[in-house]
CSV table of C-alpha atoms in Angstrom, one decimal:
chain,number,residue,atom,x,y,z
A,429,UNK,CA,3.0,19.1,-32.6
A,430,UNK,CA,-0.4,17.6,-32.6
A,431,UNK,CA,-3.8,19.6,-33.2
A,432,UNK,CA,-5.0,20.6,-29.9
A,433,UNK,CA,-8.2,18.6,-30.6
A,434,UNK,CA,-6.0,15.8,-31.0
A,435,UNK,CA,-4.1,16.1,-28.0
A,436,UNK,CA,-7.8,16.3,-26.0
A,437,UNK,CA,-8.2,12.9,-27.5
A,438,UNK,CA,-5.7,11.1,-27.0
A,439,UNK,CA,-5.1,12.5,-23.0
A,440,UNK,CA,-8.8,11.1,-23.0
A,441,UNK,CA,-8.2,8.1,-24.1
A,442,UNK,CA,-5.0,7.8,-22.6
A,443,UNK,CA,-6.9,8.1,-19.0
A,444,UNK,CA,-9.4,5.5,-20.2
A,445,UNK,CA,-6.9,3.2,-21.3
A,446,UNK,CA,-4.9,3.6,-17.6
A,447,UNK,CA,-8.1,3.4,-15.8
A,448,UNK,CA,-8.7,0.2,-18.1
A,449,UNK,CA,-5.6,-1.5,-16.7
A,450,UNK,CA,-5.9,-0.7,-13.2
A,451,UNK,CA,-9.2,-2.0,-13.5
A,452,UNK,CA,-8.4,-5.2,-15.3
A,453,UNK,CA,-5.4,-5.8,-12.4
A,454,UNK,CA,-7.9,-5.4,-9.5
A,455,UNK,CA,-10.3,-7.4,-11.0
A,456,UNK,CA,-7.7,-10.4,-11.2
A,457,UNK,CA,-6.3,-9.9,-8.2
A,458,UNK,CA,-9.6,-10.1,-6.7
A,459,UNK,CA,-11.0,-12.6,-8.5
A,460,UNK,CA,-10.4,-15.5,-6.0
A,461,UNK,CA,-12.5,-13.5,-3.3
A,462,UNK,CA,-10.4,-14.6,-1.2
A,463,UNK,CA,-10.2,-12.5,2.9
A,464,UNK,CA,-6.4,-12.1,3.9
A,465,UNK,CA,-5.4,-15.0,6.3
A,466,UNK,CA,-3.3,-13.1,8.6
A,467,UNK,CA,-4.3,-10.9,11.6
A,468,UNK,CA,-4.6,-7.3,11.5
A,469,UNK,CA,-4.0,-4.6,14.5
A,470,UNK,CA,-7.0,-2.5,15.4
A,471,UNK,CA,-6.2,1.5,15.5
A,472,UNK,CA,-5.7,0.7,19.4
A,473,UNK,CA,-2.7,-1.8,18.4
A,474,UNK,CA,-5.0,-4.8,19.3
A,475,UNK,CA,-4.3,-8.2,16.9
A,476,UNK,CA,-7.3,-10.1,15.9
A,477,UNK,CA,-6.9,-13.1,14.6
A,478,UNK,CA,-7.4,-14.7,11.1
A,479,UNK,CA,-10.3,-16.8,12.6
A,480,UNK,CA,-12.4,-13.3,13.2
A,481,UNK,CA,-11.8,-13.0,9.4
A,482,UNK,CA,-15.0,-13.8,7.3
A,483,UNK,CA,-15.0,-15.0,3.6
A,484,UNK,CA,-17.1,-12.1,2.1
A,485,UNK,CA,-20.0,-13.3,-0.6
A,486,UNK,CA,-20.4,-12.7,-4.0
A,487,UNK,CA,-22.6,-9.8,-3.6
A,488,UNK,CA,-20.3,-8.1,-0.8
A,489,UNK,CA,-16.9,-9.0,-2.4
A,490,UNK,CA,-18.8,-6.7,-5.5
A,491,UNK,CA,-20.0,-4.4,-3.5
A,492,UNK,CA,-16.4,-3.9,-2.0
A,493,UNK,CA,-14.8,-4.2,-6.0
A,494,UNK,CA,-17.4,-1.3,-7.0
A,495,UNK,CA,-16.3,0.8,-3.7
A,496,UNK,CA,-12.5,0.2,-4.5
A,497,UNK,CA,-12.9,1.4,-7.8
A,498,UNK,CA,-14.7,4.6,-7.1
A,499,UNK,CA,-11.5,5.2,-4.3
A,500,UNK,CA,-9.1,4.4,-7.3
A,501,UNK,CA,-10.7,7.0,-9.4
A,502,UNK,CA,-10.5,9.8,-6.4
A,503,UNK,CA,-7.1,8.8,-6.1
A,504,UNK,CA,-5.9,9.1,-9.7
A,505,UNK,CA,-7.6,12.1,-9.9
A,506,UNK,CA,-5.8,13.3,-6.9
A,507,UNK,CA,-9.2,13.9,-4.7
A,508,UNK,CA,-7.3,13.0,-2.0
A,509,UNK,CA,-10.7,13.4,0.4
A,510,UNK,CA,-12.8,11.7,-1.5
A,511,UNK,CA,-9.8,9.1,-1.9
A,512,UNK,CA,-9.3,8.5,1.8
A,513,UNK,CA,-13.3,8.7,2.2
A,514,UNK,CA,-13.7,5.9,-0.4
A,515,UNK,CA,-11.0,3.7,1.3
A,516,UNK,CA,-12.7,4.0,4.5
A,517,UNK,CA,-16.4,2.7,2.8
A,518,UNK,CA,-13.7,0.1,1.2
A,519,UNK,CA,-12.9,-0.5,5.4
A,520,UNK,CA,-16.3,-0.3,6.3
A,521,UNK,CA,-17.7,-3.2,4.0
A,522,UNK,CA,-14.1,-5.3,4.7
A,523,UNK,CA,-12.0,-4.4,7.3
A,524,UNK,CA,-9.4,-6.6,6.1
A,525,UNK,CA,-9.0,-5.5,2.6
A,526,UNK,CA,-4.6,-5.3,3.0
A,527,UNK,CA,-5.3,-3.2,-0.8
A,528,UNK,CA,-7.4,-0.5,1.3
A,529,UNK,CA,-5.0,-0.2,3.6
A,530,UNK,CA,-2.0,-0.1,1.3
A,531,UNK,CA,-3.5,2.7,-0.6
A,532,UNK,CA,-4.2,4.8,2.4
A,533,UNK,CA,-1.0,5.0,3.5
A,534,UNK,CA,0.8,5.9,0.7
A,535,UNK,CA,-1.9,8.7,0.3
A,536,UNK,CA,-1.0,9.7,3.9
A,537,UNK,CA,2.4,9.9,2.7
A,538,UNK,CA,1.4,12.0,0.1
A,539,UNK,CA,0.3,14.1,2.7
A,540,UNK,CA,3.1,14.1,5.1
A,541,UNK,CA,0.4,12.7,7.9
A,542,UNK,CA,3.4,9.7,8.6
A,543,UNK,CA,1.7,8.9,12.0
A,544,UNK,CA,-1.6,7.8,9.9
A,545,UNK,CA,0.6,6.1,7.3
A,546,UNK,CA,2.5,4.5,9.7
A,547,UNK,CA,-0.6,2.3,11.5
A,548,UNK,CA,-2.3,1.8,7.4
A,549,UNK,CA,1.0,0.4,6.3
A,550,UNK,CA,1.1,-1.6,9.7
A,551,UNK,CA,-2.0,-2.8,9.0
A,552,UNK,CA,-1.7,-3.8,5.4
A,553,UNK,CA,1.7,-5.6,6.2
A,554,UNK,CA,0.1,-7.8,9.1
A,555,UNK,CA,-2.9,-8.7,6.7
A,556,UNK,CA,-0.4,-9.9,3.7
A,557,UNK,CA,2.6,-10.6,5.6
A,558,UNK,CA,4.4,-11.1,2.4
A,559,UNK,CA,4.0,-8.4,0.4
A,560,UNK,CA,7.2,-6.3,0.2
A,561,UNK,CA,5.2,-3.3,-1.0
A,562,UNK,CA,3.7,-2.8,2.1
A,563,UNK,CA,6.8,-3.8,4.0
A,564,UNK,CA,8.9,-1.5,1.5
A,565,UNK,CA,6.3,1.7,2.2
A,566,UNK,CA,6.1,1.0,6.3
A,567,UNK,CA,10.0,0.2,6.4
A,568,UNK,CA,9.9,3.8,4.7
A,569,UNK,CA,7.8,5.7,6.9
A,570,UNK,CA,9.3,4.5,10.0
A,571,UNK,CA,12.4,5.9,8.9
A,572,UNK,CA,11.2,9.5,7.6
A,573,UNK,CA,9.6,9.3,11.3
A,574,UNK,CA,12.9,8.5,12.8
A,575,UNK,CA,12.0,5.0,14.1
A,576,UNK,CA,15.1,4.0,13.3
A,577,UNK,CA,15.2,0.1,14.8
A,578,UNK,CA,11.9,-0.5,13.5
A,579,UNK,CA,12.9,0.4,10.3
A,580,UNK,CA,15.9,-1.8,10.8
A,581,UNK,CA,13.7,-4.9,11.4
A,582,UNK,CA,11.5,-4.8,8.5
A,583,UNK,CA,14.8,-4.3,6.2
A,584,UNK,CA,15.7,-7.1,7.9
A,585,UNK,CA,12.8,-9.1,7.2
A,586,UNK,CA,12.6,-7.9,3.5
A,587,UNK,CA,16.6,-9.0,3.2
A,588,UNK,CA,15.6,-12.5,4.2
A,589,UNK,CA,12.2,-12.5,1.9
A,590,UNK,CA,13.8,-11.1,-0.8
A,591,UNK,CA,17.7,-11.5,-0.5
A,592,UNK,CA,18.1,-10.3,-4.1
A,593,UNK,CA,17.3,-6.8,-3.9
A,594,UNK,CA,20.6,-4.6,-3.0
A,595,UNK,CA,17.9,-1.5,-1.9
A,596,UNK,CA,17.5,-3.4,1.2
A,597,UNK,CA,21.2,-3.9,2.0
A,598,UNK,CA,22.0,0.1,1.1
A,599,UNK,CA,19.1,1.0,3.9
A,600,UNK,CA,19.9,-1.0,6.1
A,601,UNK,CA,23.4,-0.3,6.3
A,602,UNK,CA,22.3,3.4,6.1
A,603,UNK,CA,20.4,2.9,8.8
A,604,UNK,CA,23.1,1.6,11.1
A,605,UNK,CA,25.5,4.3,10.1
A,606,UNK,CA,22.9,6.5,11.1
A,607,UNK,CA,23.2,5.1,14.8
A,608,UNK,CA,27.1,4.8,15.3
A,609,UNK,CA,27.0,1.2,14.1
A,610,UNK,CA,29.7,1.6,11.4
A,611,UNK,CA,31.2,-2.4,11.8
A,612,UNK,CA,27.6,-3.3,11.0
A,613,UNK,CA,27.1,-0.9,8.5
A,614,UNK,CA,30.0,-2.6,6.6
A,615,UNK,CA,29.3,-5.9,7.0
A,616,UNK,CA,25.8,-5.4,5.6
């Protein structure tokens, strides 16, 4: 057993050295500054279209890096207000930041608000169309919600993206034992 001034230490450093690496991955991932191609749904359900997408500038893409951050350390910290208040400044400087959108769902999760989740892991899905994290989460939610054909479609999808991953098989043929549909269930 470690000296309890020890233990301080290294839990100290141990939160620096994960706040060091999820820094370190954002800032590679964002490095190309790059605005998601894809459209995105408004909170009405309205699409807009890549073309209303602007590139962001140095200054702003930094801006938006610095407002990420502070959201990342809310949420690692478990202020989930401040977390969700953050992600929403995150919105405000670039409404089609897919990362933003991501992380607000799975905090809505978190919270058991699915309908919330639901339309942020929409959104994030539409904005990176091929990211099977934000398929996996919204295939998710629509099924803790019930939304059982929805669900069905994005598993679906994700089987044909990613027909390696026996998780998507097991749902999906969950999912249509779950309606009756036991000949599909099997041939899944």
């Amino acid at each position: 057993m470690l000296n309890p001034a020890l233990q301080i230490f290294w839990m100290g450093n141990l939160a620096k050295i994960l706040f060091l690496q999820i820094f370190l991955l954002l800032a590679a991932s964002c490095k190309s500054g790059k605005v998601a191609s894809a459209g995105t749904l408004d909170k009405g359900g309205k699409k807009h279209s890549s073309s209303q997408s602007m590139a962001l500038t140095k200054e702003e893409r930094e801006k938006v890096d610095i407002l990420f951050m502070d959201a990342e350390k809310a949420k690692v910290t478990e202020d989930w207000d401040q977390a969700i208040s953050d992600y929403n400044d995150v919105l405000a400087a670039d409404p089609y930041n897919a990362d933003a959108h991501f992380q607000l769902a799975q905090i809505y999760v978190n919270q058991s608000k699915l309908s919330d989740a639901e339309h942020e892991a929409a959104v994030a899905a539409s904005l990176d169309e091929g990211n099977k994290w934000y398929l996996e989460t919204l295939s998710e939610v629509l099924m803790n919600e019930g939304k059982t054909g929805q669900a069905m479609e994005i598993f679906k999808m994700l089987i044909t993206k990613f027909p390696s991953n026996p998780d998507y098989y097991l749902n999906l043929a969950f999912l249509f034992s779950k309606q009756g549909q036991y000949d599909n269930a099997i041939k899944v």
